[in-house]
PDB file of C-alpha atoms in Angstrom:
ATOM      1  CA  MET N   1      48.464  40.500  44.119  1.00  0.00           C
ATOM      2  CA  ALA N   2      50.400  37.915  46.505  1.00  0.00           C
ATOM      3  CA  PRO N   3      47.862  37.292  49.079  1.00  0.00           C
ATOM      4  CA  LYS N   4      49.112  39.430  51.798  1.00  0.00           C
ATOM      5  CA  PHE N   5      47.755  37.099  55.304  1.00  0.00           C
ATOM      6  CA  SER N   6      47.691  38.387  59.071  1.00  0.00           C
ATOM      7  CA  ALA N   7      48.656  35.700  61.490  1.00  0.00           C
ATOM      8  CA  LYS N   8      44.974  35.643  62.817  1.00  0.00           C
ATOM      9  CA  SER N   9      44.088  34.675  58.878  1.00  0.00           C
ATOM     10  CA  LEU N  10      46.733  32.090  58.686  1.00  0.00           C
ATOM     11  CA  ASP N  11      45.895  30.098  61.852  1.00  0.00           C
ATOM     12  CA  LEU N  12      41.931  30.200  60.816  1.00  0.00           C
ATOM     13  CA  LEU N  13      43.636  28.391  57.384  1.00  0.00           C
ATOM     14  CA  SER N  14      45.407  26.539  58.423  1.00  0.00           C
ATOM     15  CA  SER N  15      43.269  25.313  61.325  1.00  0.00           C
ATOM     16  CA  GLY N  16      40.005  23.957  59.401  1.00  0.00           C
ATOM     17  CA  ARG N  17      39.160  21.249  57.635  1.00  0.00           C
ATOM     18  CA  GLY N  18      41.145  19.954  54.887  1.00  0.00           C
ATOM     19  CA  ALA N  19      44.110  22.333  56.304  1.00  0.00           C
ATOM     20  CA  ASP N  20      47.154  19.545  55.568  1.00  0.00           C
ATOM     21  CA  ARG N  21      46.015  19.546  51.326  1.00  0.00           C
ATOM     22  CA  LEU N  22      45.599  23.401  51.234  1.00  0.00           C
ATOM     23  CA  ARG N  23      49.360  25.475  48.863  1.00  0.00           C
ATOM     24  CA  LEU N  24      49.323  28.932  48.416  1.00  0.00           C
ATOM     25  CA  PHE N  25      50.756  30.322  45.924  1.00  0.00           C
ATOM     26  CA  LYS N  26      52.413  33.385  45.114  1.00  0.00           C
ATOM     27  CA  ALA N  27      50.427  34.898  41.497  1.00  0.00           C
ATOM     28  CA  ASP N  28      49.311  38.426  39.753  1.00  0.00           C
ATOM     29  CA  LEU N  29      46.087  38.391  38.232  1.00  0.00           C
ATOM     30  CA  ARG N  30      47.846  40.935  35.539  1.00  0.00           C
ATOM     31  CA  GLU N  31      50.448  38.191  35.156  1.00  0.00           C
ATOM     32  CA  GLU N  32      50.093  36.102  32.224  1.00  0.00           C
ATOM     33  CA  GLY N  33      51.040  32.390  33.155  1.00  0.00           C
ATOM     34  CA  SER N  34      51.293  33.815  37.249  1.00  0.00           C
ATOM     35  CA  PHE N  35      48.578  30.962  37.040  1.00  0.00           C
ATOM     36  CA  ASP N  36      50.082  28.313  35.668  1.00  0.00           C
ATOM     37  CA  GLU N  37      50.995  26.445  38.234  1.00  0.00           C
ATOM     38  CA  ALA N  38      48.195  26.740  40.525  1.00  0.00           C
ATOM     39  CA  VAL N  39      46.350  25.584  38.790  1.00  0.00           C
ATOM     40  CA  ARG N  40      48.262  22.493  36.907  1.00  0.00           C
ATOM     41  CA  GLY N  41      46.719  19.496  37.744  1.00  0.00           C
ATOM     42  CA  CYS N  42      43.535  20.149  38.627  1.00  0.00           C
ATOM     43  CA  ASP N  43      40.357  19.833  37.047  1.00  0.00           C
ATOM     44  CA  GLY N  44      37.809  22.502  38.717  1.00  0.00           C
ATOM     45  CA  VAL N  45      38.848  26.451  39.620  1.00  0.00           C
ATOM     46  CA  PHE N  46      36.635  28.680  41.526  1.00  0.00           C
ATOM     47  CA  HIS N  47      37.657  31.905  39.787  1.00  0.00           C
ATOM     48  CA  VAL N  48      36.215  34.083  43.150  1.00  0.00           C
ATOM     49  CA  ALA N  49      38.678  36.955  43.270  1.00  0.00           C
ATOM     50  CA  ALA N  50      36.773  40.754  42.297  1.00  0.00           C
ATOM     51  CA  SER N  51      37.712  43.732  42.976  1.00  0.00           C
ATOM     52  CA  MET N  52      35.281  45.767  45.022  1.00  0.00           C
ATOM     53  CA  GLU N  53      35.347  49.778  44.179  1.00  0.00           C
ATOM     54  CA  PHE N  54      32.527  51.624  44.193  1.00  0.00           C
ATOM     55  CA  HIS N  55      33.595  54.908  44.516  1.00  0.00           C
ATOM     56  CA  VAL N  56      36.777  56.550  43.536  1.00  0.00           C
ATOM     57  CA  ALA N  57      38.406  60.151  44.392  1.00  0.00           C
ATOM     58  CA  GLY N  58      36.376  62.758  42.559  1.00  0.00           C
ATOM     59  CA  ASP N  59      39.843  63.780  40.154  1.00  0.00           C
ATOM     60  CA  GLU N  60      39.236  60.364  38.901  1.00  0.00           C
ATOM     61  CA  ASP N  61      35.402  59.458  37.900  1.00  0.00           C
ATOM     62  CA  ASN N  62      35.738  59.548  35.055  1.00  0.00           C
ATOM     63  CA  GLU N  63      35.367  56.628  31.704  1.00  0.00           C
ATOM     64  CA  ASN N  64      39.191  56.769  30.893  1.00  0.00           C
ATOM     65  CA  TYR N  65      40.375  56.034  34.552  1.00  0.00           C
ATOM     66  CA  VAL N  66      37.938  53.804  34.896  1.00  0.00           C
ATOM     67  CA  GLN N  67      38.216  51.705  32.103  1.00  0.00           C
ATOM     68  CA  ARG N  68      41.883  52.323  32.067  1.00  0.00           C
ATOM     69  CA  ASN N  69      42.607  50.992  36.117  1.00  0.00           C
ATOM     70  CA  ILE N  70      39.669  49.168  37.250  1.00  0.00           C
ATOM     71  CA  ILE N  71      37.664  47.571  34.744  1.00  0.00           C
ATOM     72  CA  ASP N  72      41.087  46.771  32.161  1.00  0.00           C
ATOM     73  CA  PRO N  73      42.726  44.312  35.375  1.00  0.00           C
ATOM     74  CA  ALA N  74      39.410  42.830  36.039  1.00  0.00           C
ATOM     75  CA  ILE N  75      39.369  41.734  32.331  1.00  0.00           C
ATOM     76  CA  GLU N  76      43.190  41.346  32.138  1.00  0.00           C
ATOM     77  CA  GLY N  77      42.998  39.163  35.288  1.00  0.00           C
ATOM     78  CA  THR N  78      40.190  36.503  34.451  1.00  0.00           C
ATOM     79  CA  LEU N  79      41.544  35.949  30.624  1.00  0.00           C
ATOM     80  CA  ASN N  80      45.184  35.548  32.502  1.00  0.00           C
ATOM     81  CA  LEU N  81      43.686  32.795  34.672  1.00  0.00           C
ATOM     82  CA  LEU N  82      41.286  30.938  31.980  1.00  0.00           C
ATOM     83  CA  THR N  83      44.592  30.747  29.523  1.00  0.00           C
ATOM     84  CA  SER N  84      46.023  28.957  32.198  1.00  0.00           C
ATOM     85  CA  CYS N  85      43.254  26.575  32.582  1.00  0.00           C
ATOM     86  CA  SER N  86      43.608  26.734  28.966  1.00  0.00           C
ATOM     87  CA  LYS N  87      47.166  25.059  28.720  1.00  0.00           C
ATOM     88  CA  SER N  88      46.796  23.198  31.514  1.00  0.00           C
ATOM     89  CA  ASN N  89      44.579  20.380  30.269  1.00  0.00           C
ATOM     90  CA  THR N  90      43.482  19.225  32.568  1.00  0.00           C
ATOM     91  CA  VAL N  91      40.818  21.615  33.921  1.00  0.00           C
ATOM     92  CA  LYS N  92      37.483  20.472  32.792  1.00  0.00           C
ATOM     93  CA  ARG N  93      34.684  23.602  33.867  1.00  0.00           C
ATOM     94  CA  VAL N  94      35.383  27.126  35.983  1.00  0.00           C
ATOM     95  CA  VAL N  95      33.199  28.462  38.516  1.00  0.00           C
ATOM     96  CA  PHE N  96      33.166  32.379  37.561  1.00  0.00           C
ATOM     97  CA  THR N  97      31.623  34.592  41.006  1.00  0.00           C
ATOM     98  CA  SER N  98      29.329  36.862  39.191  1.00  0.00           C
ATOM     99  CA  SER N  99      27.276  39.602  40.909  1.00  0.00           C
ATOM    100  CA  ILE N 100      23.594  40.443  41.115  1.00  0.00           C
ATOM    101  CA  SER N 101      25.275  43.319  39.988  1.00  0.00           C
ATOM    102  CA  THR N 102      24.948  42.603  36.304  1.00  0.00           C
ATOM    103  CA  LEU N 103      20.323  42.203  36.404  1.00  0.00           C
ATOM    104  CA  THR N 104      18.640  44.401  36.764  1.00  0.00           C
ATOM    105  CA  ALA N 105      14.737  43.709  37.306  1.00  0.00           C
ATOM    106  CA  LYS N 106      13.695  46.770  34.654  1.00  0.00           C
ATOM    107  CA  ASP N 107      12.088  46.328  31.639  1.00  0.00           C
ATOM    108  CA  THR N 108      13.631  48.318  29.140  1.00  0.00           C
ATOM    109  CA  ALA N 109      11.126  51.055  29.197  1.00  0.00           C
ATOM    110  CA  GLY N 110      11.809  51.487  32.403  1.00  0.00           C
ATOM    111  CA  LYS N 111       9.040  49.239  34.053  1.00  0.00           C
ATOM    112  CA  TRP N 112       9.101  46.176  37.048  1.00  0.00           C
ATOM    113  CA  ARG N 113       9.262  42.923  35.090  1.00  0.00           C
ATOM    114  CA  GLN N 114       7.692  40.459  37.729  1.00  0.00           C
ATOM    115  CA  VAL N 115      10.186  37.544  37.570  1.00  0.00           C
ATOM    116  CA  VAL N 116      14.262  38.560  37.197  1.00  0.00           C
ATOM    117  CA  ASP N 117      16.108  35.493  36.017  1.00  0.00           C
ATOM    118  CA  GLU N 118      19.208  35.157  34.209  1.00  0.00           C
ATOM    119  CA  THR N 119      18.776  36.597  31.270  1.00  0.00           C
ATOM    120  CA  CYS N 120      17.682  40.211  32.851  1.00  0.00           C
ATOM    121  CA  GLN N 121      20.867  41.806  32.346  1.00  0.00           C
ATOM    122  CA  THR N 122      22.182  45.357  33.068  1.00  0.00           C
ATOM    123  CA  PRO N 123      22.424  46.940  29.687  1.00  0.00           C
ATOM    124  CA  ILE N 124      25.833  48.446  29.672  1.00  0.00           C
ATOM    125  CA  ASP N 125      24.868  51.631  27.918  1.00  0.00           C
ATOM    126  CA  HIS N 126      22.498  52.585  30.756  1.00  0.00           C
ATOM    127  CA  VAL N 127      25.202  51.773  33.106  1.00  0.00           C
ATOM    128  CA  TRP N 128      27.837  53.910  31.407  1.00  0.00           C
ATOM    129  CA  ASN N 129      25.339  56.922  30.850  1.00  0.00           C
ATOM    130  CA  THR N 130      23.319  57.487  34.624  1.00  0.00           C
ATOM    131  CA  LYS N 131      26.791  56.321  36.190  1.00  0.00           C
ATOM    132  CA  PRO N 132      24.762  55.601  39.396  1.00  0.00           C
ATOM    133  CA  PRO N 133      25.453  54.381  43.466  1.00  0.00           C
ATOM    134  CA  GLY N 134      28.310  51.199  42.206  1.00  0.00           C
ATOM    135  CA  TRP N 135      28.397  51.672  39.204  1.00  0.00           C
ATOM    136  CA  ILE N 136      32.115  51.129  38.458  1.00  0.00           C
ATOM    137  CA  TYR N 137      31.834  47.922  40.324  1.00  0.00           C
ATOM    138  CA  VAL N 138      28.576  47.201  38.101  1.00  0.00           C
ATOM    139  CA  LEU N 139      30.836  47.765  35.049  1.00  0.00           C
ATOM    140  CA  SER N 140      33.487  45.490  36.277  1.00  0.00           C
ATOM    141  CA  LYS N 141      31.597  42.561  36.886  1.00  0.00           C
ATOM    142  CA  ARG N 142      29.484  43.007  34.368  1.00  0.00           C
ATOM    143  CA  LEU N 143      32.198  43.324  31.336  1.00  0.00           C
ATOM    144  CA  THR N 144      34.873  40.939  33.113  1.00  0.00           C
ATOM    145  CA  GLU N 145      31.912  38.470  33.094  1.00  0.00           C
ATOM    146  CA  GLU N 146      31.089  38.926  29.188  1.00  0.00           C
ATOM    147  CA  ALA N 147      34.387  38.610  28.363  1.00  0.00           C
ATOM    148  CA  ALA N 148      35.178  35.075  30.452  1.00  0.00           C
ATOM    149  CA  PHE N 149      31.775  33.744  28.196  1.00  0.00           C
ATOM    150  CA  LYS N 150      33.518  34.874  25.523  1.00  0.00           C
ATOM    151  CA  TYR N 151      37.063  33.648  25.892  1.00  0.00           C
ATOM    152  CA  ALA N 152      35.374  30.671  26.927  1.00  0.00           C
ATOM    153  CA  LYS N 153      33.648  30.040  24.139  1.00  0.00           C
ATOM    154  CA  ASP N 154      36.563  30.876  21.696  1.00  0.00           C
ATOM    155  CA  ASN N 155      38.618  28.577  23.694  1.00  0.00           C
ATOM    156  CA  GLY N 156      36.205  25.015  24.076  1.00  0.00           C
ATOM    157  CA  ILE N 157      36.267  25.905  28.351  1.00  0.00           C
ATOM    158  CA  ASP N 158      33.270  24.086  30.397  1.00  0.00           C
ATOM    159  CA  LEU N 159      32.310  28.133  32.601  1.00  0.00           C
ATOM    160  CA  ILE N 160      30.030  28.675  34.757  1.00  0.00           C
ATOM    161  CA  SER N 161      28.867  31.696  35.792  1.00  0.00           C
ATOM    162  CA  VAL N 162      27.064  32.288  39.915  1.00  0.00           C
ATOM    163  CA  ILE N 163      25.166  35.052  40.269  1.00  0.00           C
ATOM    164  CA  THR N 164      25.438  36.074  43.783  1.00  0.00           C
ATOM    165  CA  THR N 165      23.085  38.355  46.005  1.00  0.00           C
ATOM    166  CA  THR N 166      23.603  40.216  48.757  1.00  0.00           C
ATOM    167  CA  VAL N 167      26.049  38.190  50.344  1.00  0.00           C
ATOM    168  CA  ALA N 168      25.311  37.540  54.900  1.00  0.00           C
ATOM    169  CA  GLY N 169      26.633  35.488  57.297  1.00  0.00           C
ATOM    170  CA  ALA N 170      29.452  34.946  59.768  1.00  0.00           C
ATOM    171  CA  PHE N 171      33.194  36.324  58.241  1.00  0.00           C
ATOM    172  CA  LEU N 172      36.373  34.824  58.937  1.00  0.00           C
ATOM    173  CA  THR N 173      38.588  37.781  57.499  1.00  0.00           C
ATOM    174  CA  SER N 174      40.477  40.457  59.515  1.00  0.00           C
ATOM    175  CA  SER N 175      38.143  43.327  57.798  1.00  0.00           C
ATOM    176  CA  VAL N 176      34.678  43.414  57.653  1.00  0.00           C
ATOM    177  CA  PRO N 177      33.506  42.647  53.761  1.00  0.00           C
ATOM    178  CA  SER N 178      31.934  44.924  51.904  1.00  0.00           C
ATOM    179  CA  SER N 179      28.536  42.932  51.065  1.00  0.00           C
ATOM    180  CA  ILE N 180      28.365  43.271  54.985  1.00  0.00           C
ATOM    181  CA  GLN N 181      28.646  45.906  55.516  1.00  0.00           C
ATOM    182  CA  VAL N 182      26.264  47.079  52.781  1.00  0.00           C
ATOM    183  CA  LEU N 183      23.851  45.063  53.817  1.00  0.00           C
ATOM    184  CA  LEU N 184      23.798  47.176  57.672  1.00  0.00           C
ATOM    185  CA  SER N 185      24.399  49.951  55.914  1.00  0.00           C
ATOM    186  CA  PRO N 186      21.135  51.446  57.622  1.00  0.00           C
ATOM    187  CA  ILE N 187      21.886  50.326  61.103  1.00  0.00           C
ATOM    188  CA  THR N 188      25.371  51.319  60.794  1.00  0.00           C
ATOM    189  CA  GLY N 189      25.429  55.243  59.261  1.00  0.00           C
ATOM    190  CA  ASP N 190      27.352  54.770  56.212  1.00  0.00           C
ATOM    191  CA  THR N 191      26.387  57.151  53.567  1.00  0.00           C
ATOM    192  CA  LYS N 192      28.265  55.415  50.731  1.00  0.00           C
ATOM    193  CA  PHE N 193      27.699  52.085  51.725  1.00  0.00           C
ATOM    194  CA  PHE N 194      24.043  52.748  51.549  1.00  0.00           C
ATOM    195  CA  SER N 195      23.475  54.429  48.541  1.00  0.00           C
ATOM    196  CA  ILE N 196      25.051  50.980  47.435  1.00  0.00           C
ATOM    197  CA  LEU N 197      22.748  49.566  49.197  1.00  0.00           C
ATOM    198  CA  SER N 198      19.725  52.115  47.684  1.00  0.00           C
ATOM    199  CA  ALA N 199      20.783  51.709  44.811  1.00  0.00           C
ATOM    200  CA  VAL N 200      20.321  47.752  44.506  1.00  0.00           C
ATOM    201  CA  ASN N 201      16.738  48.376  45.888  1.00  0.00           C
ATOM    202  CA  ALA N 202      15.986  50.965  43.601  1.00  0.00           C
ATOM    203  CA  ARG N 203      17.753  48.905  40.580  1.00  0.00           C
ATOM    204  CA  MET N 204      16.172  44.709  41.668  1.00  0.00           C
ATOM    205  CA  GLY N 205      13.282  46.548  43.524  1.00  0.00           C
ATOM    206  CA  SER N 206      14.026  44.336  46.683  1.00  0.00           C
ATOM    207  CA  ILE N 207      16.993  43.210  48.281  1.00  0.00           C
ATOM    208  CA  ALA N 208      18.112  40.040  47.591  1.00  0.00           C
ATOM    209  CA  LEU N 209      19.971  37.752  50.214  1.00  0.00           C
ATOM    210  CA  VAL N 210      21.667  34.949  50.289  1.00  0.00           C
ATOM    211  CA  HIS N 211      24.462  33.148  52.979  1.00  0.00           C
ATOM    212  CA  ILE N 212      27.812  32.837  53.115  1.00  0.00           C
ATOM    213  CA  ASP N 213      27.233  28.956  53.635  1.00  0.00           C
ATOM    214  CA  ASP N 214      25.253  28.500  50.893  1.00  0.00           C
ATOM    215  CA  ILE N 215      26.737  30.591  48.063  1.00  0.00           C
ATOM    216  CA  CYS N 216      29.998  28.132  48.574  1.00  0.00           C
ATOM    217  CA  ASP N 217      27.830  25.449  48.945  1.00  0.00           C
ATOM    218  CA  ALA N 218      26.159  25.716  45.095  1.00  0.00           C
ATOM    219  CA  HIS N 219      29.624  26.792  43.788  1.00  0.00           C
ATOM    220  CA  ILE N 220      30.871  23.884  44.511  1.00  0.00           C
ATOM    221  CA  PHE N 221      26.915  22.166  43.466  1.00  0.00           C
ATOM    222  CA  LEU N 222      27.463  23.322  40.593  1.00  0.00           C
ATOM    223  CA  MET N 223      31.747  22.617  39.678  1.00  0.00           C
ATOM    224  CA  GLU N 224      30.129  18.960  40.221  1.00  0.00           C
ATOM    225  CA  GLN N 225      26.786  18.770  38.187  1.00  0.00           C
ATOM    226  CA  THR N 226      27.435  17.800  34.562  1.00  0.00           C
ATOM    227  CA  ARG N 227      24.446  19.412  33.579  1.00  0.00           C
ATOM    228  CA  ALA N 228      25.404  22.910  34.644  1.00  0.00           C
ATOM    229  CA  GLU N 229      25.563  25.430  32.342  1.00  0.00           C
ATOM    230  CA  GLY N 230      25.605  29.185  31.910  1.00  0.00           C
ATOM    231  CA  ARG N 231      23.905  31.352  34.512  1.00  0.00           C
ATOM    232  CA  TYR N 232      22.668  30.641  37.490  1.00  0.00           C
ATOM    233  CA  ILE N 233      21.512  33.338  40.587  1.00  0.00           C
ATOM    234  CA  CYS N 234      21.816  32.121  43.547  1.00  0.00           C
ATOM    235  CA  CYS N 235      18.861  34.041  45.955  1.00  0.00           C
ATOM    236  CA  ALA N 236      17.625  31.879  49.616  1.00  0.00           C
ATOM    237  CA  HIS N 237      15.010  34.473  50.071  1.00  0.00           C
ATOM    238  CA  SER N 238      14.535  38.446  48.924  1.00  0.00           C
ATOM    239  CA  CYS N 239      12.681  41.426  51.159  1.00  0.00           C
ATOM    240  CA  VAL N 240      11.422  44.881  50.512  1.00  0.00           C
ATOM    241  CA  TRP N 241      13.253  47.715  52.025  1.00  0.00           C
ATOM    242  CA  SER N 242      10.748  47.842  54.678  1.00  0.00           C
ATOM    243  CA  GLN N 243      10.934  44.217  55.911  1.00  0.00           C
ATOM    244  CA  LEU N 244      14.878  44.393  55.403  1.00  0.00           C
ATOM    245  CA  ILE N 245      14.663  46.892  57.973  1.00  0.00           C
ATOM    246  CA  ASN N 246      12.263  45.516  60.331  1.00  0.00           C
ATOM    247  CA  HIS N 247      14.037  42.481  60.488  1.00  0.00           C
ATOM    248  CA  LEU N 248      17.328  44.876  61.230  1.00  0.00           C
ATOM    249  CA  VAL N 249      15.763  46.065  64.265  1.00  0.00           C
ATOM    250  CA  GLU N 250      14.500  43.009  65.209  1.00  0.00           C
ATOM    251  CA  GLU N 251      18.034  41.675  65.671  1.00  0.00           C
ATOM    252  CA  TYR N 252      19.988  44.697  66.462  1.00  0.00           C
ATOM    253  CA  PRO N 253      18.154  47.841  68.050  1.00  0.00           C
ATOM    254  CA  CYS N 254      18.485  51.291  67.559  1.00  0.00           C
ATOM    255  CA  SER N 255      17.603  54.068  67.318  1.00  0.00           C
ATOM    256  CA  ASN N 256      18.676  56.117  64.405  1.00  0.00           C
ATOM    257  CA  VAL N 257      18.807  53.487  61.529  1.00  0.00           C
ATOM    258  CA  GLN N 258      18.672  55.435  57.747  1.00  0.00           C
ATOM    259  CA  ARG N 259      15.293  54.222  56.098  1.00  0.00           C
ATOM    260  CA  LEU N 260      13.959  54.772  53.019  1.00  0.00           C
ATOM    261  CA  ALA N 261      11.122  56.508  50.884  1.00  0.00           C
ATOM    262  CA  GLU N 262      10.748  52.879  49.202  1.00  0.00           C
ATOM    263  CA  GLU N 263       8.792  53.412  44.996  1.00  0.00           C
ATOM    264  CA  LYS N 264       5.804  52.380  44.050  1.00  0.00           C
ATOM    265  CA  GLN N 265       5.115  49.714  42.400  1.00  0.00           C
ATOM    266  CA  GLY N 266       2.170  47.383  42.879  1.00  0.00           C
ATOM    267  CA  SER N 267       2.021  45.226  45.583  1.00  0.00           C
ATOM    268  CA  ILE N 268       4.158  42.902  44.385  1.00  0.00           C
ATOM    269  CA  SER N 269       8.157  43.435  44.114  1.00  0.00           C
ATOM    270  CA  PRO N 270       9.524  41.217  41.336  1.00  0.00           C
ATOM    271  CA  GLU N 271      10.430  38.131  42.322  1.00  0.00           C
ATOM    272  CA  ILE N 272      14.449  37.212  41.584  1.00  0.00           C
ATOM    273  CA  SER N 273      14.427  33.610  40.607  1.00  0.00           C
ATOM    274  CA  SER N 274      16.484  30.666  41.475  1.00  0.00           C
ATOM    275  CA  LYS N 275      14.454  28.367  39.538  1.00  0.00           C
ATOM    276  CA  LYS N 276      16.763  27.605  37.751  1.00  0.00           C
ATOM    277  CA  LEU N 277      19.744  26.059  40.162  1.00  0.00           C
ATOM    278  CA  ARG N 278      16.567  24.903  42.328  1.00  0.00           C
ATOM    279  CA  ASP N 279      15.434  22.784  38.766  1.00  0.00           C
ATOM    280  CA  MET N 280      19.238  20.883  38.881  1.00  0.00           C
ATOM    281  CA  GLY N 281      18.077  20.165  43.050  1.00  0.00           C
ATOM    282  CA  PHE N 282      19.900  22.883  44.846  1.00  0.00           C
ATOM    283  CA  LYS N 283      18.624  23.242  48.566  1.00  0.00           C
ATOM    284  CA  TYR N 284      19.093  26.988  49.786  1.00  0.00           C
ATOM    285  CA  LYS N 285      19.531  25.950  53.934  1.00  0.00           C
ATOM    286  CA  HIS N 286      19.353  29.677  56.061  1.00  0.00           C
ATOM    287  CA  SER N 287      16.132  31.695  56.368  1.00  0.00           C
ATOM    288  CA  ILE N 288      15.818  35.021  56.762  1.00  0.00           C
ATOM    289  CA  LYS N 289      16.543  35.717  60.545  1.00  0.00           C
ATOM    290  CA  ASP N 290      19.272  33.010  60.435  1.00  0.00           C
ATOM    291  CA  MET N 291      21.368  35.564  57.904  1.00  0.00           C
ATOM    292  CA  ILE N 292      20.697  38.595  59.553  1.00  0.00           C
ATOM    293  CA  SER N 293      20.914  37.060  62.493  1.00  0.00           C
ATOM    294  CA  GLU N 294      24.449  35.470  62.373  1.00  0.00           C
ATOM    295  CA  THR N 295      25.180  38.182  60.852  1.00  0.00           C
ATOM    296  CA  ILE N 296      24.451  40.555  63.227  1.00  0.00           C
ATOM    297  CA  THR N 297      26.374  38.722  65.960  1.00  0.00           C
ATOM    298  CA  CYS N 298      29.270  38.325  63.886  1.00  0.00           C
ATOM    299  CA  CYS N 299      29.820  41.996  63.789  1.00  0.00           C
ATOM    300  CA  LEU N 300      29.191  42.528  67.861  1.00  0.00           C
ATOM    301  CA  ASP N 301      31.741  39.538  68.554  1.00  0.00           C
ATOM    302  CA  GLN N 302      34.985  41.913  66.083  1.00  0.00           C
ATOM    303  CA  GLY N 303      33.746  45.231  67.797  1.00  0.00           C
ATOM    304  CA  PHE N 304      32.263  46.097  64.561  1.00  0.00           C
ATOM    305  CA  LEU N 305      28.935  47.224  65.958  1.00  0.00           C
ATOM    306  CA  PRO N 306      28.902  48.842  69.504  1.00  0.00           C
ATOM    307  CA  HIS N 307      26.180  46.599  71.140  1.00  0.00           C
ATOM    308  CA  VAL N 308      23.345  48.046  72.191  1.00  0.00           C
ATOM    309  CA  LYS N 309      21.174  47.942  75.418  1.00  0.00           C
ATOM    310  CA  SER N 310      17.696  49.153  75.147  1.00  0.00           C
ATOM    311  CA  LYS N 311      14.653  48.072  72.127  1.00  0.00           C
ATOM    312  CA  CYS N 312      13.934  51.125  70.153  1.00  0.00           C
ATOM    313  CA  HIS N 313      10.874  51.569  67.259  1.00  0.00           C
TER     314      HIS N 313
END
């Protein structure tokens, strides 16, 4: 759809480095040919747009509604963009933003894997059958990525998928990004987003994090690396639930932090491996402490979090 930018957002866009070369186009993901003009003459395209639908209304919580109104539009929008790229005759590579929701740390027997890599995909049938918290988003990303790779293979498009983990760090948007609301849900008390974070922890055995700067750099890095192919996990660090809570409380001391009874999975949680990306030469710049600190500082400055004066334990 056509972007709806506030005056503040437009000011931010126009004041950044390279703003003199920034052009905005009106487009609709569901309209075929809508991106023809935007990609014309481009060498590379980043497809980062996605609906962050975690829940639907109770009377709409059924497979037909979700397929028709969320999954199909997501797939259609991606294929429309890829079609425009094919027609351009100039686009050499498309970098697609995927999600850690497309992966699972459990094998087909429900046992924890030691290492989670790009091949450990979430079984589609299992998601349809169990419908865990956030299942709509999981299916949307998983099926859209699958359709994108099939189209790319059939039409000779060089497609790279960046599997983003939970994104942290400062943000420029006028509203708080969903990933930030998920990450901070143990201290905000938002039950909807807390259920998403809990589901991620249950599926992965830990919470994998990446700074917004690192994920942006990874997209550019993979666009430029001629040897890049397939899917890449972008995970700087991961921490078990208790470690995440400790990091959050250290930066934002509060008395009502939500905790979780962790599942027993052995002494070592599964490694969410970014080896494939690191082996290409990519280096992460931000620690967990940096990510949590910058996230909370930004939310305090934006008024999303109230200031606290006393530390709790």
